[in-house]
XYZ file of C-alpha atoms in Angstrom:
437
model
C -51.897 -79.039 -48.288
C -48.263 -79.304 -47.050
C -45.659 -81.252 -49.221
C -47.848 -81.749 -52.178
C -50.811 -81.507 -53.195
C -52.330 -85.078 -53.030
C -49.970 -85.766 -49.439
C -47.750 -84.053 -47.169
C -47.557 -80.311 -46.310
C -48.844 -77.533 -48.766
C -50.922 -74.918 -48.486
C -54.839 -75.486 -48.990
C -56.687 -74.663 -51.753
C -60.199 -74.401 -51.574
C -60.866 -70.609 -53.019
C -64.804 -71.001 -53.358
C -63.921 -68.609 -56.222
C -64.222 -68.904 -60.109
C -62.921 -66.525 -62.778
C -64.674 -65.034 -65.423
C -63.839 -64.469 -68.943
C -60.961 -67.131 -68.711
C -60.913 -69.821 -71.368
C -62.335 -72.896 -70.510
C -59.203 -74.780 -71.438
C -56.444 -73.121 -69.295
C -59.380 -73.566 -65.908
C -58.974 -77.418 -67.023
C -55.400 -77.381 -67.039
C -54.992 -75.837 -63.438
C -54.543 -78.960 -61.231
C -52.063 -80.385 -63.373
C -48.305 -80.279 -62.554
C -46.425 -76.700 -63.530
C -45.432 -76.410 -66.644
C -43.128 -73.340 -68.032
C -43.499 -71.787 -71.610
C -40.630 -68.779 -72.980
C -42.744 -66.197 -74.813
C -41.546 -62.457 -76.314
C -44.149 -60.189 -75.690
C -45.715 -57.610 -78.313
C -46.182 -56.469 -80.839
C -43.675 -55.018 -80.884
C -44.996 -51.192 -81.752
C -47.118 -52.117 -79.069
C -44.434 -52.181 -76.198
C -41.057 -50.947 -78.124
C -37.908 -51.480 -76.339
C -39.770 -52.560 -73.289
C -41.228 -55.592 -74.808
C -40.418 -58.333 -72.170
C -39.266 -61.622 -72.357
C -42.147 -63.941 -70.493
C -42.071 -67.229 -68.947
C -45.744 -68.913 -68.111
C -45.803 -71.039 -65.342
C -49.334 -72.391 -65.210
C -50.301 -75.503 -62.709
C -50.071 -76.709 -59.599
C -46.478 -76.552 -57.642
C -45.293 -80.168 -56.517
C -42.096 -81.033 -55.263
C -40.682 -81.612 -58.707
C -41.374 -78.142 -59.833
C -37.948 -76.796 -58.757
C -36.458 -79.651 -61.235
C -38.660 -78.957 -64.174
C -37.885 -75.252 -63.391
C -34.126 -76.084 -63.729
C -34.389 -78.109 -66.545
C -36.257 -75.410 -68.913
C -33.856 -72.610 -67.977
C -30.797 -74.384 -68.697
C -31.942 -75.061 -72.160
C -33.028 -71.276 -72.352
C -31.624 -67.813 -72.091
C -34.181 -66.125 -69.523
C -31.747 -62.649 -68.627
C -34.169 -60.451 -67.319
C -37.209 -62.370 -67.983
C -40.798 -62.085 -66.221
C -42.106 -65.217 -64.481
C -46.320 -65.142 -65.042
C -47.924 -67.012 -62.079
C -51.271 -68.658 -62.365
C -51.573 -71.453 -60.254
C -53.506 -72.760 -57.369
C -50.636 -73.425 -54.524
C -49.102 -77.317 -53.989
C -46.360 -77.953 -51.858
C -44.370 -76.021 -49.329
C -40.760 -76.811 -50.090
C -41.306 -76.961 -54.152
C -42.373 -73.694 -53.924
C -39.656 -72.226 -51.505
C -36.578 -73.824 -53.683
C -38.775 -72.202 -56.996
C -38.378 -69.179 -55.184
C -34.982 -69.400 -54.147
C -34.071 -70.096 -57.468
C -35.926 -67.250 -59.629
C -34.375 -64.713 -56.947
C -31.480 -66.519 -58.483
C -32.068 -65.854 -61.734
C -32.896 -62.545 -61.006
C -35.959 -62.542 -62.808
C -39.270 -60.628 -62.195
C -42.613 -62.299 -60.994
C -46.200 -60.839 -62.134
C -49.645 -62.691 -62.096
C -51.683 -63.419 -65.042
C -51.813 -65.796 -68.134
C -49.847 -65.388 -71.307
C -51.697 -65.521 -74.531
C -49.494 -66.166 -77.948
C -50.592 -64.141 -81.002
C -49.220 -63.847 -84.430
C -49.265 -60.767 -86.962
C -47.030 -60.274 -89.652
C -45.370 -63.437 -89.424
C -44.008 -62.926 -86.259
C -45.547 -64.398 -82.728
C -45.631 -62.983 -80.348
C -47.944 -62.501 -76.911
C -49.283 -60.775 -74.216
C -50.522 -60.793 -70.737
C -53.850 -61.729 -69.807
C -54.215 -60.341 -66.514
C -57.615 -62.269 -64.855
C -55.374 -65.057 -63.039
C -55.299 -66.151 -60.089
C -52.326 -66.553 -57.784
C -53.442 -69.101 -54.336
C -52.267 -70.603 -51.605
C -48.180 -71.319 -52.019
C -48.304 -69.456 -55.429
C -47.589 -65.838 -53.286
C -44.736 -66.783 -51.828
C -42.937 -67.817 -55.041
C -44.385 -64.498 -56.830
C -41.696 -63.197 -53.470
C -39.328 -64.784 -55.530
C -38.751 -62.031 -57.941
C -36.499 -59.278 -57.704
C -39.632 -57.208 -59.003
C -43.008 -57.625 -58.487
C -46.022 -56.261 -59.960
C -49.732 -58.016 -59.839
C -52.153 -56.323 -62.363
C -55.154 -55.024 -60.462
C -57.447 -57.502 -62.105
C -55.488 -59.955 -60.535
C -55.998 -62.093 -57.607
C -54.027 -63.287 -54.535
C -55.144 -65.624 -51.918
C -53.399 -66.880 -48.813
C -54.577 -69.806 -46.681
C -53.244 -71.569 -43.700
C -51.005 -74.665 -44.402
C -52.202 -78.380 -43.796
C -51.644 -81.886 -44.211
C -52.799 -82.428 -48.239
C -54.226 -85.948 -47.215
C -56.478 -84.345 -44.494
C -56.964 -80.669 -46.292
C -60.955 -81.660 -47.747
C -62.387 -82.077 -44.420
C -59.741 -80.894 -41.791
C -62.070 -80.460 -38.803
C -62.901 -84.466 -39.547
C -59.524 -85.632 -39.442
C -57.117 -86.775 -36.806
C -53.918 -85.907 -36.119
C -50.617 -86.911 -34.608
C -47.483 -85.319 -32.767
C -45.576 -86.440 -35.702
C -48.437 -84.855 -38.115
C -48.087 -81.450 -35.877
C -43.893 -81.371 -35.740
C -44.223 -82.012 -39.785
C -46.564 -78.857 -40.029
C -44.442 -76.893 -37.367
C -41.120 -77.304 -39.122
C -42.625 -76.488 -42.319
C -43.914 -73.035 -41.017
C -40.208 -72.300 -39.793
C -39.114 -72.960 -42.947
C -41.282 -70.641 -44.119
C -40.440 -67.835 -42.052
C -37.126 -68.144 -42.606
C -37.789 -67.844 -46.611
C -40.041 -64.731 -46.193
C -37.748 -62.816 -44.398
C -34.856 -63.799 -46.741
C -36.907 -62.685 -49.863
C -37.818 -59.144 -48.210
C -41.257 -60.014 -47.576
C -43.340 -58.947 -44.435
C -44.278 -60.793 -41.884
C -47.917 -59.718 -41.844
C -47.977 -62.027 -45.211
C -47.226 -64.837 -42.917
C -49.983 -63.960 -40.104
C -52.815 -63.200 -43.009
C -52.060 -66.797 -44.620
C -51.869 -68.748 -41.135
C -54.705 -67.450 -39.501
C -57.072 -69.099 -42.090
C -58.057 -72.844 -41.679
C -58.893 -74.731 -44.568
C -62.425 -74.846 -44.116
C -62.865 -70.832 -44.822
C -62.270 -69.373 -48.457
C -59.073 -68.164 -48.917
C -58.037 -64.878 -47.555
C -58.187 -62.197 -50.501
C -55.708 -59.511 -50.733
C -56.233 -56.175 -50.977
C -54.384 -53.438 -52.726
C -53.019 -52.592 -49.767
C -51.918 -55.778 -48.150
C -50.135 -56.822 -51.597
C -47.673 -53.856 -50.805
C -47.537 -53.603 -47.253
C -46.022 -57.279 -47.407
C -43.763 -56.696 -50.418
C -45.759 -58.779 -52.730
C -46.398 -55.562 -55.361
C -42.843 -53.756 -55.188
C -43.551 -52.190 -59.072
C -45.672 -50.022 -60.940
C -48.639 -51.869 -62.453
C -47.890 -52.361 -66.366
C -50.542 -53.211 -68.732
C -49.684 -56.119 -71.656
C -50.388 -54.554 -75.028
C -53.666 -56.104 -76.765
C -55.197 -57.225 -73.823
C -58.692 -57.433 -74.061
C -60.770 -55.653 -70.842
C -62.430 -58.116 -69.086
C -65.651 -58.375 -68.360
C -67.449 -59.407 -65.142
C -69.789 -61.890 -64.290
C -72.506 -62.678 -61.963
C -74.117 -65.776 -60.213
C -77.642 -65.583 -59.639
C -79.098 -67.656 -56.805
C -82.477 -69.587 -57.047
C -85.460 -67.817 -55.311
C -86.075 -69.238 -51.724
C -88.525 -71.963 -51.339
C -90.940 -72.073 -48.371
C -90.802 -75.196 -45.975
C -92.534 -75.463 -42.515
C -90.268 -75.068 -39.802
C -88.810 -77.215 -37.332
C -90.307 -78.320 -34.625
C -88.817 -79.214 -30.769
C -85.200 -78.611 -30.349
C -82.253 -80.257 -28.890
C -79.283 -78.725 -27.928
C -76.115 -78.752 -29.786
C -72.282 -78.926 -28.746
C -69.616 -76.349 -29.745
C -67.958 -78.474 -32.436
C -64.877 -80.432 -30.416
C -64.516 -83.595 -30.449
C -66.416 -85.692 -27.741
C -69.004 -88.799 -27.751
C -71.954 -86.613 -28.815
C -69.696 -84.323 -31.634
C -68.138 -87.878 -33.577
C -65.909 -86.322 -36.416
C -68.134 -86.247 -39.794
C -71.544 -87.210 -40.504
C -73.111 -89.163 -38.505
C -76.654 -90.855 -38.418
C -79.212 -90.357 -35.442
C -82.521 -90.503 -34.683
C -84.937 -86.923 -33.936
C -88.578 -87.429 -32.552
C -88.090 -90.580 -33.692
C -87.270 -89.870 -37.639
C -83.777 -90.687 -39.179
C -81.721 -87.829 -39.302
C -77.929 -87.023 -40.478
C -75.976 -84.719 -39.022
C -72.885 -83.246 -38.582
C -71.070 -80.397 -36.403
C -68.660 -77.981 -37.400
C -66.912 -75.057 -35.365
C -68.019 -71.709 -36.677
C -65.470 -69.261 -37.238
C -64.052 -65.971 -39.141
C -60.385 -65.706 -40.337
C -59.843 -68.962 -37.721
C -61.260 -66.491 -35.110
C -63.878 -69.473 -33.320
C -67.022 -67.363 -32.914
C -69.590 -70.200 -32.213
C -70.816 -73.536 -33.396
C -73.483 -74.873 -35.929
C -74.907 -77.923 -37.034
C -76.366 -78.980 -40.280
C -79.151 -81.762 -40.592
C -80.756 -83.837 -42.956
C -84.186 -85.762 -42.980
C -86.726 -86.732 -44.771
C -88.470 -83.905 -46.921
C -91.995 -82.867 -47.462
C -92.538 -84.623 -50.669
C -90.840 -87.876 -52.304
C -87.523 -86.959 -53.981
C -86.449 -83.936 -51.315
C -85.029 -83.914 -48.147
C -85.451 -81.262 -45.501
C -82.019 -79.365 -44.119
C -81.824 -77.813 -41.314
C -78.945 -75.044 -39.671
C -78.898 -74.269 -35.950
C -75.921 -71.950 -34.747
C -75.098 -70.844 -31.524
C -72.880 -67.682 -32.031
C -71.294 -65.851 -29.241
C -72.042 -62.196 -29.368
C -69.092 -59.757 -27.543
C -70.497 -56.498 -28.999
C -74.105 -55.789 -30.284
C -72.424 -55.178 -33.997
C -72.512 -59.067 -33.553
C -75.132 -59.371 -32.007
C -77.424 -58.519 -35.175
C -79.828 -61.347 -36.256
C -78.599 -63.639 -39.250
C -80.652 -62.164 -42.127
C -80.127 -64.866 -44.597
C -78.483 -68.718 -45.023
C -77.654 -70.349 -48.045
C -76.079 -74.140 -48.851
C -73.905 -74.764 -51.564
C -73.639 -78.087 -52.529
C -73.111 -79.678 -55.935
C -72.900 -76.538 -58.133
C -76.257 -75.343 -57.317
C -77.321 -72.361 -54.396
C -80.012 -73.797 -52.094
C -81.129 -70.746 -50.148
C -82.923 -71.652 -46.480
C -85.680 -69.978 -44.403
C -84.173 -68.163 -41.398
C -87.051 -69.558 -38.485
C -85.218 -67.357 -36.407
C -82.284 -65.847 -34.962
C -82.687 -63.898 -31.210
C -80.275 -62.898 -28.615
C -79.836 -64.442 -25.500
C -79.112 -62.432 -22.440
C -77.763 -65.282 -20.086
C -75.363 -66.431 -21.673
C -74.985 -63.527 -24.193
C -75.494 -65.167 -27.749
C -76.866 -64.935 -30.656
C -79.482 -68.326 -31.973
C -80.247 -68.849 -35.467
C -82.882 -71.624 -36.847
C -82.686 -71.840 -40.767
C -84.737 -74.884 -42.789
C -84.992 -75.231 -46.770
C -85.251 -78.029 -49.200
C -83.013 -79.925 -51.703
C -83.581 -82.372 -54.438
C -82.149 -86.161 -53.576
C -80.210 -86.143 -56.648
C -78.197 -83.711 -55.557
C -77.775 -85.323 -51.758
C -77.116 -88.821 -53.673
C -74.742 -86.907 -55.948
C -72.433 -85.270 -52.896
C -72.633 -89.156 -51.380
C -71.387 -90.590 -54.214
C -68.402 -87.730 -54.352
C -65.059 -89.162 -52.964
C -63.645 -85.721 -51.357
C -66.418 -83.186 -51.761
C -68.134 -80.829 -49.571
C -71.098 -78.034 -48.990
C -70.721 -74.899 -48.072
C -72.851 -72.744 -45.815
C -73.077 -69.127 -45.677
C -74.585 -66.748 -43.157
C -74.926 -62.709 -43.690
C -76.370 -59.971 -41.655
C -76.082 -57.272 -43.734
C -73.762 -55.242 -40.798
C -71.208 -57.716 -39.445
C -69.169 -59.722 -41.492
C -70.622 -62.658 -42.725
C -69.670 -66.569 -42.242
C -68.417 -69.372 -45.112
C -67.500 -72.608 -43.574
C -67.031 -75.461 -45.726
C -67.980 -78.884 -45.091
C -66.799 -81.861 -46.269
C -68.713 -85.282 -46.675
C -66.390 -87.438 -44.007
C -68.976 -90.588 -43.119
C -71.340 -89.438 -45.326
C -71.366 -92.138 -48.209
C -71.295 -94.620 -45.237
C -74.408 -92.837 -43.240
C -76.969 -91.961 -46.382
C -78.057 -95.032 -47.492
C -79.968 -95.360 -44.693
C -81.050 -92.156 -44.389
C -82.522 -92.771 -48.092
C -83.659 -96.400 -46.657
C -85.654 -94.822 -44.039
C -87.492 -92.006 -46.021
C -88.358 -94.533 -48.991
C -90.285 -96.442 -46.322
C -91.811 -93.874 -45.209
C -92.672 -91.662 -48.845
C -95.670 -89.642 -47.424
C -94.456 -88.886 -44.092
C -93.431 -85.564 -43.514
C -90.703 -85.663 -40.921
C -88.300 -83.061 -40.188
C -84.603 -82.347 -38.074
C -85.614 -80.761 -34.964
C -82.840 -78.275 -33.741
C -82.452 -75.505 -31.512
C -80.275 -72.682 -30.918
C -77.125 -74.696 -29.470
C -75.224 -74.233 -26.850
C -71.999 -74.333 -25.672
């Protein structure tokens, strides 16, 4: 995301992360525009004399924000008030000039979600501290002369993109004038984090992430070595303690393995690595497929490919993950213990076939196959900007999550479908190998 959120520069938000405890209503209100709300805070024999005076800000950050900002203070006194941040990022230069302008103010920045309550006649409210702060939201929390992020909170950081290109960046193309866009933006950037005392490591955690990773948690740590948390944490009088929540994944169904392999490119773009899905033919069964650079923190460690054909009984189709992964150190070089695919809502774990390290060159080859239901395959089809997302642990080295989005895939299933409902009690299966490079 660059400019805004639907076009231009801003940063990218795709978190992979959901809160718990939150109320359904304020989750369905976070892709809308940012709005701004001037609460007291209490009660008051709650908090005393320190009882602040809040401001929610809640939504996504488009170019107009720094207006609407504008526009709500002037009709407000906000001396000394405390800007609450929940929002998932937007554009770059709305949320530089909302910064700019609540250093301004002088007014504080925290993360969380206010929460009106009335006793005794009198409303008042108090900070709900589960929130979520992503993408451009960080760098307008540096916008307050104080900063303090409850330690339920969370901060995310992710590399900026074009918002037109952001659901499947490693599909799109891109042109000088695209890269000189991006480029200038990131100066501008720069610039603003060094004016509003923040360091520079905030600026090398956020870029090094590409949009097809989860965003880039924070920890306690990096939230005050970059200036983001310059204040004691407080905590809002009558808030609740929250309670976590877990998700539990599906037990692992068992589907024969593939069979002969072919080899598999890193990921760039050539004439056998087309950008998005595209159909082909394995062994002589219909197959989709699609390539996508593995990496960590933008770090490219290796290359996978993920493959659909027809499944082992009607209404299923077989997937199937090959990686190549290049292995400097033999922490790395530990096999891939388990894969998983996210798509649709729903955990579809896969059967690792195998995972062994080559001497010559040195790298690590993983084979993983499961099943999934066509409804869900005809359901991520029919999505206009969706993707899956594939994970890979070890249980020693850190772990991959790459998502994938469905470029050429609404164009490419239908026959895929077409060619297993002619063929309902054939078993036929994507055969991979380990790639290569």
């Amino acid at each position: 995301m660059f400019r805004s959120i639907c076009g231009g520069l801003a940063l990218a938000a795709c978190s992979f992360s959901v809160l718990s405890g939150a109320p359904r209503a304020q989750e369905d209100l976070s892709t809308l525009p940012m709005r701004f709300a001037l609460h007291q805070e209490g009660p008051a024999d709650a908090c005393g004399a320190s009882c602040r005076l809040l401001i929610s800000a809640s939504g996504m950050i488009t170019a107009d924000t720094p207006h609407d900002f504008d526009a709500f203070v002037r009709g407000h006194n906000v001396r000394g008030a405390t800007v609450v941040l929940d929002s998932k990022g937007g554009s770059v230069l709305g949320a530089i000039a909302l910064g700019r302008t609540i250093r301004g103010l002088g007014l504080a920045t925290t993360v969380g979600r206010v929460r009106d309550q009335s006793g005794h006649g009198v409303r008042r409210a108090w900070v709900w501290p589960r929130a979520e702060c992503q993408s451009m939201c960080p760098f307008v929390l540096l916008g307050g002369v104080k900063r303090t992020i409850p330690s339920e909170a969370r901060v995310l950081v992710h590399q900026i993109w074009l918002g037109d290109r952001r659901d499947d960046a490693a599909a799109a193309s891109y042109s000088a004038e695209d890269l000189v866009l991006v480029q200038r933006d990131i100066g501008r950037l720069v610039q603003y984090t060094l004016e509003m005392g923040g360091g520079a490591e905030l600026l090398d955690l956020a870029l090094r992430i590409p949009p097809w990773e989860p965003m880039r948690l924070l920890s306690r740590d990096e939230l005050r070595r970059t200036h983001l948390d310059t204040g004691v944490e407080r905590v809002s009088p009558s808030a609740p303690t929250p309670v976590s929540s877990g998700v539990n994944a599906p037990a692992a169904s068992g589907v024969n393995a593939p069979a002969s392999p072919v080899s598999l490119s890193d990921g760039g773009r050539s004439e056998i690595n087309p950008l998005g899905w595209v159909m082909t033919e394995r062994s002589g069964a219909a197959t989709l497929v699609r390539r996508h650079p593995l990496t960590v923190e933008g770090d490219k460690i290796g290359a996978f490919e993920v493959a659909l054909a027809c499944g082992p009984r009607q209404g299923t189709y077989t997937v199937t993950y090959a990686e190549t992964r290049l292995s400097p150190d033999d922490r790395d070089a530990t096999a891939v213990k388990q894969v998983d695919m996210w798509i649709e809502g729903k955990t579809e774990p896969l059967d690792v076939v195998s995972s062994r390290l080559n001497a010559t060159p040195r790298q690590l080859e993983t084979l993983a196959s499961g099943a999934v239901a066509a409804d869900l395959v005809q359901s991520f089809a029919e999505a206009g900007s969706d993707s899956l997302t594939l994970r890979t642990a070890n249980g020693v080295a850190p772990g991959t999550l790459i998502r994938v989005g469905n470029t050429g895939f609404a164009q490419a299933y239908p026959q895929l479908a077409a060619a297993c409902a002619a063929h309902p009690h054939l078993e036929t299966r994507a055969e991979l190998t380990a790639p290569t490079h």
